[in-house]
Short mmCIF file of C-alpha atoms in Angstrom, two decimals:
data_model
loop_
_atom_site.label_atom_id
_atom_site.label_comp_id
_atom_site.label_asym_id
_atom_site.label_seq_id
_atom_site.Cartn_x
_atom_site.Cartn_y
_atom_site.Cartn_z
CA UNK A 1 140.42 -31.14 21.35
CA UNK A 2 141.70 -29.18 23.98
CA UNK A 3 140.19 -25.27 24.58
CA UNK A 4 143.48 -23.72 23.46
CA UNK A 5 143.29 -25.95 20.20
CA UNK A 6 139.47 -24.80 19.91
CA UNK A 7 140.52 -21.21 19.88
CA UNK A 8 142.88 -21.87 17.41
CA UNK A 9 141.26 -23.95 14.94
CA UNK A 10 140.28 -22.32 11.48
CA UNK A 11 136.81 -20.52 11.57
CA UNK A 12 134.65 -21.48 8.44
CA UNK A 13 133.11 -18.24 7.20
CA UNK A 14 129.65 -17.53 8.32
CA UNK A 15 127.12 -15.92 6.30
CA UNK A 16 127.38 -11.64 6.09
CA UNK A 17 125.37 -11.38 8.89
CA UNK A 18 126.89 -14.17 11.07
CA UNK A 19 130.55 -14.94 12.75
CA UNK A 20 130.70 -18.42 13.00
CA UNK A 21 132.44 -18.91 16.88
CA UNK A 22 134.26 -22.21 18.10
CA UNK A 23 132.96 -24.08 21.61
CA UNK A 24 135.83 -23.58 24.15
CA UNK A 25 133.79 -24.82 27.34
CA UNK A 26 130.51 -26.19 28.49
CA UNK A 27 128.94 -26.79 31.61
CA UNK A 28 125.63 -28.22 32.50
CA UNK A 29 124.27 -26.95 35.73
CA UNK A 30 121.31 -28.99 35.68
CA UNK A 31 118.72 -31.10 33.40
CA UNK A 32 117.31 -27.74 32.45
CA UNK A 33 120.28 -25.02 32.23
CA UNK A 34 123.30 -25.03 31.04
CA UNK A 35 126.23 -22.24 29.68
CA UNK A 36 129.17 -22.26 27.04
CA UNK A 37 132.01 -20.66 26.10
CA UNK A 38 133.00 -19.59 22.67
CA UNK A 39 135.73 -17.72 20.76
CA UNK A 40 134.95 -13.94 20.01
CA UNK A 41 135.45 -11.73 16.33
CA UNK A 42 137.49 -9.77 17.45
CA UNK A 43 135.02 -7.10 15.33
CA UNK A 44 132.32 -7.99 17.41
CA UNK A 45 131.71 -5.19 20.02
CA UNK A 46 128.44 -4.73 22.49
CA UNK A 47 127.46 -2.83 25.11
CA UNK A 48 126.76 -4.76 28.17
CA UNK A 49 123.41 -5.82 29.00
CA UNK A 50 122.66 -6.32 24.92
CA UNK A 51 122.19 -9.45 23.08
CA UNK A 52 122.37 -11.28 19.60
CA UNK A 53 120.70 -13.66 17.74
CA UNK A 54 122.90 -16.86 17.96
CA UNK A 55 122.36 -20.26 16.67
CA UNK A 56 123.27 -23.36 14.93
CA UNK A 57 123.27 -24.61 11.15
CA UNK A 58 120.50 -26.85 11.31
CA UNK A 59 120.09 -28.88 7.73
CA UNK A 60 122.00 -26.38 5.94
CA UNK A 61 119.78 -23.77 7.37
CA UNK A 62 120.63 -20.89 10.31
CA UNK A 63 118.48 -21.97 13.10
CA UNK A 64 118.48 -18.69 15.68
CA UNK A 65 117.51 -17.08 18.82
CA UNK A 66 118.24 -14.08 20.89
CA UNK A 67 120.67 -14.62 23.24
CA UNK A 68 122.71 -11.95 25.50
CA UNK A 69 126.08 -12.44 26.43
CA UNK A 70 126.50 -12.84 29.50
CA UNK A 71 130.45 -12.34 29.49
CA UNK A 72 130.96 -8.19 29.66
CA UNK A 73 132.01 -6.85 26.81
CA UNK A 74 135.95 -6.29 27.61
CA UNK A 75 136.75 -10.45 27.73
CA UNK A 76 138.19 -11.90 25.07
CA UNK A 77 135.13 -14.74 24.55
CA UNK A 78 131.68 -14.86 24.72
CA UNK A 79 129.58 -16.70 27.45
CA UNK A 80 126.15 -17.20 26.86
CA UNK A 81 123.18 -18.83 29.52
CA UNK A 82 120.77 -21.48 28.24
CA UNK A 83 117.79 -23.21 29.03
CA UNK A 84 116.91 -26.54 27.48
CA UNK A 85 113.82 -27.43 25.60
CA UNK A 86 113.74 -30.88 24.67
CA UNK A 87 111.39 -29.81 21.63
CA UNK A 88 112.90 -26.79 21.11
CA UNK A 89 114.26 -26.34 17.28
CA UNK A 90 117.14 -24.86 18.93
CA UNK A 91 118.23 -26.09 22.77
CA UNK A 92 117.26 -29.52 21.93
CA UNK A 93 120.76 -28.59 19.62
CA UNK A 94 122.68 -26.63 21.93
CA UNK A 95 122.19 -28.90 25.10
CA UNK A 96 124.43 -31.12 23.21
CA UNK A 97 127.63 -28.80 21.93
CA UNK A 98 130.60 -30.22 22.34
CA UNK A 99 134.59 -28.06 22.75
CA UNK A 100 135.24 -27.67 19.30
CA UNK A 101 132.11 -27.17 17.63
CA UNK A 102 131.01 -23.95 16.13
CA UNK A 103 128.25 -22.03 16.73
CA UNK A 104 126.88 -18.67 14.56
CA UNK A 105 126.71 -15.03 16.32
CA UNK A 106 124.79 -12.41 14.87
CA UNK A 107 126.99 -9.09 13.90
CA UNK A 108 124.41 -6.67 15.46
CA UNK A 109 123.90 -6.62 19.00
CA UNK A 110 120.90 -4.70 19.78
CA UNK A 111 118.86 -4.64 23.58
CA UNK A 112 116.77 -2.71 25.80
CA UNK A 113 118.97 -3.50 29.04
CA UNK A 114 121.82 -0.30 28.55
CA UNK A 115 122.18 2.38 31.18
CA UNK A 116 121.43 4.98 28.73
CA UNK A 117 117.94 4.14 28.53
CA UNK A 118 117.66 4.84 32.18
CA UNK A 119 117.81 8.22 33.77
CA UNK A 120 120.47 8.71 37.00
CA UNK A 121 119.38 7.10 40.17
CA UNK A 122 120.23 5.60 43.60
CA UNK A 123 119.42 2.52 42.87
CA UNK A 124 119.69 -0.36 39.89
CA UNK A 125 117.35 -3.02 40.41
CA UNK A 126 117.65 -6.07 38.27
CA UNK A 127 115.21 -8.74 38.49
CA UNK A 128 115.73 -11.84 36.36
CA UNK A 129 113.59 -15.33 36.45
CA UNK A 130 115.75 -18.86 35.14
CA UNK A 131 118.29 -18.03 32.53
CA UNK A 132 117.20 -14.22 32.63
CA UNK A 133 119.96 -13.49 34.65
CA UNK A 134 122.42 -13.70 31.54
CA UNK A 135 122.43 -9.49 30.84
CA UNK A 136 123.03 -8.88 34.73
CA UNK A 137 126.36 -11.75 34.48
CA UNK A 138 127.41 -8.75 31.82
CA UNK A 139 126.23 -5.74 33.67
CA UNK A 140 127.81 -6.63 36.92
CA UNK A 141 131.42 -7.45 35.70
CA UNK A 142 131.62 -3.60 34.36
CA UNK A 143 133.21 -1.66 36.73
CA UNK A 144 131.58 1.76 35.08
CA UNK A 145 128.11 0.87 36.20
CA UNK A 146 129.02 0.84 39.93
CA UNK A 147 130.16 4.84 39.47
CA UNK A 148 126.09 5.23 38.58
CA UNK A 149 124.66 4.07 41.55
CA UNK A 150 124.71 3.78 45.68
CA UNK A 151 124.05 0.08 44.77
CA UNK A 152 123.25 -2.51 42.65
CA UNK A 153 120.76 -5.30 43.53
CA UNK A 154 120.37 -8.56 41.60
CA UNK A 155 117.36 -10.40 42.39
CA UNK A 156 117.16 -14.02 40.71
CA UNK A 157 113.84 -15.88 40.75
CA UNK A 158 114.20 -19.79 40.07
CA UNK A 159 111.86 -23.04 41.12
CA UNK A 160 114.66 -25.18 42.58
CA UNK A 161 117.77 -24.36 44.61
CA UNK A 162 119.78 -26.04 41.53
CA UNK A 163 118.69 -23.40 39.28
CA UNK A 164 120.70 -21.11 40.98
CA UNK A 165 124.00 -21.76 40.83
CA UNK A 166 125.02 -20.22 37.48
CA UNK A 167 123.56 -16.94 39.40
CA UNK A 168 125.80 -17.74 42.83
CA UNK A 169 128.70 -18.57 40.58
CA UNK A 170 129.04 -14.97 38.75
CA UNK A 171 128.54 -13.00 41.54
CA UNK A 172 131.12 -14.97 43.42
CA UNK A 173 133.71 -14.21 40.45
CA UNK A 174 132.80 -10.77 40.37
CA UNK A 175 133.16 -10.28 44.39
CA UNK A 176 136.75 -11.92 43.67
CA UNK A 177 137.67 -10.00 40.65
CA UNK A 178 141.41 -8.75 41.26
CA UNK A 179 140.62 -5.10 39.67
CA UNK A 180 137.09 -4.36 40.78
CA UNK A 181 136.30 -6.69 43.43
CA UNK A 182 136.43 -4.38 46.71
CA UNK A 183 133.51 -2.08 44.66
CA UNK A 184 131.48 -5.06 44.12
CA UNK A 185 132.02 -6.25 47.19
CA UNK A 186 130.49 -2.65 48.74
CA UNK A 187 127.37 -2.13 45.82
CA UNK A 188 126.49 -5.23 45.00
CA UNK A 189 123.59 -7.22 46.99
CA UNK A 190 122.38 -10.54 45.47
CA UNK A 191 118.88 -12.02 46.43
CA UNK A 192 118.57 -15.65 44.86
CA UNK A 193 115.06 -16.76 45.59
CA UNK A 194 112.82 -20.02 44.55
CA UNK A 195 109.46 -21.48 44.05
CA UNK A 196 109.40 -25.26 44.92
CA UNK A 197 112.32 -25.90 47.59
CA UNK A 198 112.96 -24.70 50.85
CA UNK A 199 115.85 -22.01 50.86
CA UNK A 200 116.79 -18.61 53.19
CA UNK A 201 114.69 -16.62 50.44
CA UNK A 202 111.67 -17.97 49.08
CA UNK A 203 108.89 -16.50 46.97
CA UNK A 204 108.24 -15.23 43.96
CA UNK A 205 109.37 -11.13 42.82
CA UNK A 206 106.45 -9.75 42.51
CA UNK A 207 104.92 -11.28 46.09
CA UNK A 208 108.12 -10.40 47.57
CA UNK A 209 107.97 -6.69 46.70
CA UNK A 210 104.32 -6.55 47.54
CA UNK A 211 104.65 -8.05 51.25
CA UNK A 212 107.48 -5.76 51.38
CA UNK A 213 110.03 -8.91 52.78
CA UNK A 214 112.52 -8.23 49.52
CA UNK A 215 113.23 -4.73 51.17
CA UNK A 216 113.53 -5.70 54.79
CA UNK A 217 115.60 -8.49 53.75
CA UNK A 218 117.71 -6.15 51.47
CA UNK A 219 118.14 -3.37 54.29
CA UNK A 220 116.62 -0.95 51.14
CA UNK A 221 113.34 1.54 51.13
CA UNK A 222 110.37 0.26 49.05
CA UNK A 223 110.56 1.13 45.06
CA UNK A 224 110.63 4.67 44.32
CA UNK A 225 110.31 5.85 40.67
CA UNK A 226 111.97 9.33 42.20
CA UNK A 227 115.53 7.12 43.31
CA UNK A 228 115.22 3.52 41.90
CA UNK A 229 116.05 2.43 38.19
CA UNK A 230 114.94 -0.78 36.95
CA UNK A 231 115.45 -3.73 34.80
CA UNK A 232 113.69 -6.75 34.03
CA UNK A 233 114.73 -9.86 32.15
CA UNK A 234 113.04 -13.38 32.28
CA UNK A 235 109.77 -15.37 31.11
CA UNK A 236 106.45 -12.91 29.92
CA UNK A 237 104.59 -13.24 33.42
CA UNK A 238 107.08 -11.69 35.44
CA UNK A 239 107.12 -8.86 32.69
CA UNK A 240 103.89 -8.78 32.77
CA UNK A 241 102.92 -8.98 36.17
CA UNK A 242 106.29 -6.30 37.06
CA UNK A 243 105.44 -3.64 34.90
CA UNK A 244 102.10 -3.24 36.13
CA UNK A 245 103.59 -3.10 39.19
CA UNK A 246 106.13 -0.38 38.63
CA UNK A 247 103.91 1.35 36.84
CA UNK A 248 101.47 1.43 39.50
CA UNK A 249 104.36 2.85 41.44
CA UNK A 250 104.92 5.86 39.34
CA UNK A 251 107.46 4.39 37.10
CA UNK A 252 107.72 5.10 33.01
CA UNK A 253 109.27 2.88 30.37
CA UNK A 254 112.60 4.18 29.30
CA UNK A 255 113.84 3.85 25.25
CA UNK A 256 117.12 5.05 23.31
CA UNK A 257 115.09 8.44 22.68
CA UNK A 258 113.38 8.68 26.14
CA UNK A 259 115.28 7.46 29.47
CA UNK A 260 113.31 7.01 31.77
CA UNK A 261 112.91 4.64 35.27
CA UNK A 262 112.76 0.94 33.50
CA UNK A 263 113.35 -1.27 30.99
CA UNK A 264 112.44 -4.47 29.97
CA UNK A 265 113.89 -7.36 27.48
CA UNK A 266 110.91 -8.75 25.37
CA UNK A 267 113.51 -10.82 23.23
CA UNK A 268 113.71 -13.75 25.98
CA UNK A 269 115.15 -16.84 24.39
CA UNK A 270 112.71 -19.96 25.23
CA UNK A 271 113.46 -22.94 22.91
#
């Protein structure tokens, strides 16, 4: 089946709470990570940075975890970033979908990672570990976000040089893009680091902004809760271990109700 005969293949009905979505592409970036491509309601509407619970029919049953979309919320499909788990109830699934297959998308898109839970700044950091990055591949293909800020900086922490590619790949597509391209090109600064290989950057987030080499490699002042908003996305240490930091800093957690300096995603999709 070829993706234009995916897209327009007859969708089953899902369950109220669930579109069921058609596979139009995969691609495997390593034994570990891996994204796909699917059709898109066209009732479904997000704001970028937000995710959904997504998921397979597993014996008859819904089988589902939070997932953002990493396309922004203008495309016509939906892209979404995976690890694999070969336990997990769910990747162990996934890491073997197939054009053509069908996949259900929750109908309510909720998330922590929106730019109206932030007050104005200078700055927007986003720091993401392993398939983390998947909110920022949304947030840095909208073109309003660059009005907000002097610059945008995208900081992806991985073990192996492999594990970054999905990460090189967007921001590459987003330099290129025909309408907003020349404005990424000008806000947007990338820092792909890792653990376990040699590479330009090395280290992990939270040593880099302590030794104060992220900034001096960046050409950007150490974090200040007075210019620099925040996001975080990626597994519970670096939440952990960031927050404290920020907060350290001066920084306050920002809601819906109460914008503030950052924000975090608890709903990290593992398994």
């Amino acid at each position: 089946m070829t993706n234009a005969e995916a897209a327009a293949a007859p969708k089953k009905k899902a369950g109220g709470a669930f579109n069921r979505e058609t596979v139009l592409e995969v691609q495997h970036y390593t034994d570990r990570l891996f994204r796909f491509r699917t059709t898109r309601d066209s009732a479904f509407r997000f704001i970028n940075g937000q995710f959904a619970m997504m998921g397979l029919e597993v014996d008859g049953k819904p089988l589902l975890r939070a997932y953002s979309m990493a396309s922004a919320n203008y495309e016509d499909d939906l892209e979404f970033f995976s690890i694999k788990v070969p336990d997990g109830p769910l990747t162990s699934h996934l890491a073997h979908l197939k054009v053509g297959d069908q996949v259900l998308v929750g109908r309510k898109p909720t998330g922590t990672l929106v730019q109206s839970n932030l007050l104005p700044g200078k700055r927007l950091y986003m720091f993401s570990t392993g398939t983390g990055i998947a909110p920022f591949s949304s947030i840095i293909k909208d073109p309003e976000v660059y009005d907000l800020y002097d610059h945008l900086i995208l900081i992806h922490g991985c073990r192996e040089v492999a594990e970054l590619k999905y990460g090189l790949d967007i921001v590459e597509a987003a330099r290129n893009n025909e309408f907003f391209g020349e404005i990424v090109q000008e806000k947007l600064l990338h820092y792909p680091t890792v653990t376990r290989e040699p590479y330009h950057y090395q280290g992990r987030c939270t040593d880099l902004i302590e030794s104060g080499k992220l900034f001096a490699d960046l050409g950007q002042p150490a974090l200040n809760p007075d210019e620099d908003r925040v996001m975080i996305c990626g597994n519970p240490g670096l939440l952990r271990d960031l927050v404290q930091m920020l907060e350290a800093r001066g920084f306050r957690e920002g809601s819906g109700g109460d914008p503030a300096s950052y924000v975090i995603e608890k709903a990290f999709a593992e398994s």
